[in-house]
Amino acid sequence: MFVPISETSDKKPSSTQGSTLVVPAVSIGNAPQLAVDLLINTLQMLRIGVIDSPLLTPISGSAGYDHLGSQARSLPLEVYQTNDAKWTVLQQRSPPLPKHHRKFASELLQYIKSGGFSRVVVLASSDAALRTDELIDGSQIRTLSVNCLDEELAARLKGLSLGELNADGRGGSMSRGADGLKLTLKRLHSAGVTRPLIELCEQAGIPTFAMVSFVNEGDNVPDAIALANAANAVLGVAAESEVSQWRPPQSWQWLMPSTVPDELF
């Protein structure tokens, strides 16, 4: 259930009608969450609400971004938006409960439908050690388009060296349709809710674009920066001048800490 929050002085309700929804799947290395951290903190996106779901592991922490007030709390699933409302970005801080990924994907689908979003962009990561042979060479960020690929997006993709997730290794693509999509999504491992969400969006006829980064567990900051750069280059969330220098939130100091935060005790 979406719970609106107004953290601006004008208290005007935010609209998601026609907005593009960016969903970072909780997956290996947390590269999607870290990439979204860069987008939200650098662009100082407004927090417009949270999605309250009993299917997520409950958490609570201090403010996740530098521009939020000190009283703000980090919650399992938060909703942010750019000032022009063209982009709505989720930040998911905890995974679904075991064996509840498809049910949680169904909850997300209901939010997508009720919010009137024009399209969905899924950012995900997958275990690089389990790549198939044809995915080893070339870019380690692959793309997948479901239900449509608009001309502007296609033009931007053409100018980048990103490969397709459904490449068959012979210069072509795997078969289209539901069966081809299932074969493609079977290539993903440790990718969280990515598979069921894309399948449900395909069945519902929702335009969906996915970017998958193949990573190993460890220091995944470089993977996150690469994914954020690729996502912005393809989607055009912000002008290059705005993101020429990504601004990570202060919370990143605890990604690979040399000491243990006192707040844990």
Phi, psi and omega in degrees: 000130179280129178243111182291146175227133176248111180248020177248160185290332184279344176060019180286136178293142180272149179247140176252001181300121179081358180282157173267129181262125177257122183242113174271117180283133175292108186214181190308132179078351182056025180301320179297318179297319180292323177297319178292325173307315181296317180297311185294314185287319181294318182271359180049054180293150180278138173275117185256353179169183175226157173252115183269112182229130176286355183271356180256146175297123183290136176216162172206136181209182179289170183307133184275345186228150188294331185271356177276153179296157182295340181275350181293146179243145173275130183236170187304319184217108184249154182240124180240161182210145174288162183300327181273002178064012179287333184234126174244128189236127174273148167233111182257120187257351178219151184279164172296156175297153181307137178067019179240017183295315181292322178295320177293321176300324177295322176297317178298321179299319178297321177295319179299316181293313183292332180280347179069033182291145181282329178198167181237136174243120180256123172258128185216165172230155182221153184296115182295333181290343183250020176295147170283163188304318185288349179262357182285316180280155176085197183298141176268010169244118183244155184239157178213129179244133182234131175080334172178159174222108185292161187298321181296316179295318180298320180294319179293321179297324182296330181276358181247163183262034179274135179271171177268143178293331184264021176296142185264003179087357180240021179087000180244195179238155177291165183301145179277181179088181185298319181294317178296323179295318179297319178297318179296314184290339176293346178284350183267138180225138183058038184256012174064230186276004187304308183301302183297326181293315180294320178298317180293321178295322178297316180295327182274357179074024182270125177302123186224134179234130182240144173236122184242126178255126177272118188225166169248154179291138179156222174278102187259016177300313178301322177296320180294318179296317179297319179292319178296318178298315181294317180298317181289325178295322181280316189270331182069042179298320182222157176294151182302326180296330181285331185243021177297334176226101179297142179247098178291147178291161181299335181300341181294343180296343181259009179293312178230065189285149175271345178229167179265130179301136179298332183296345180284348185240000000 
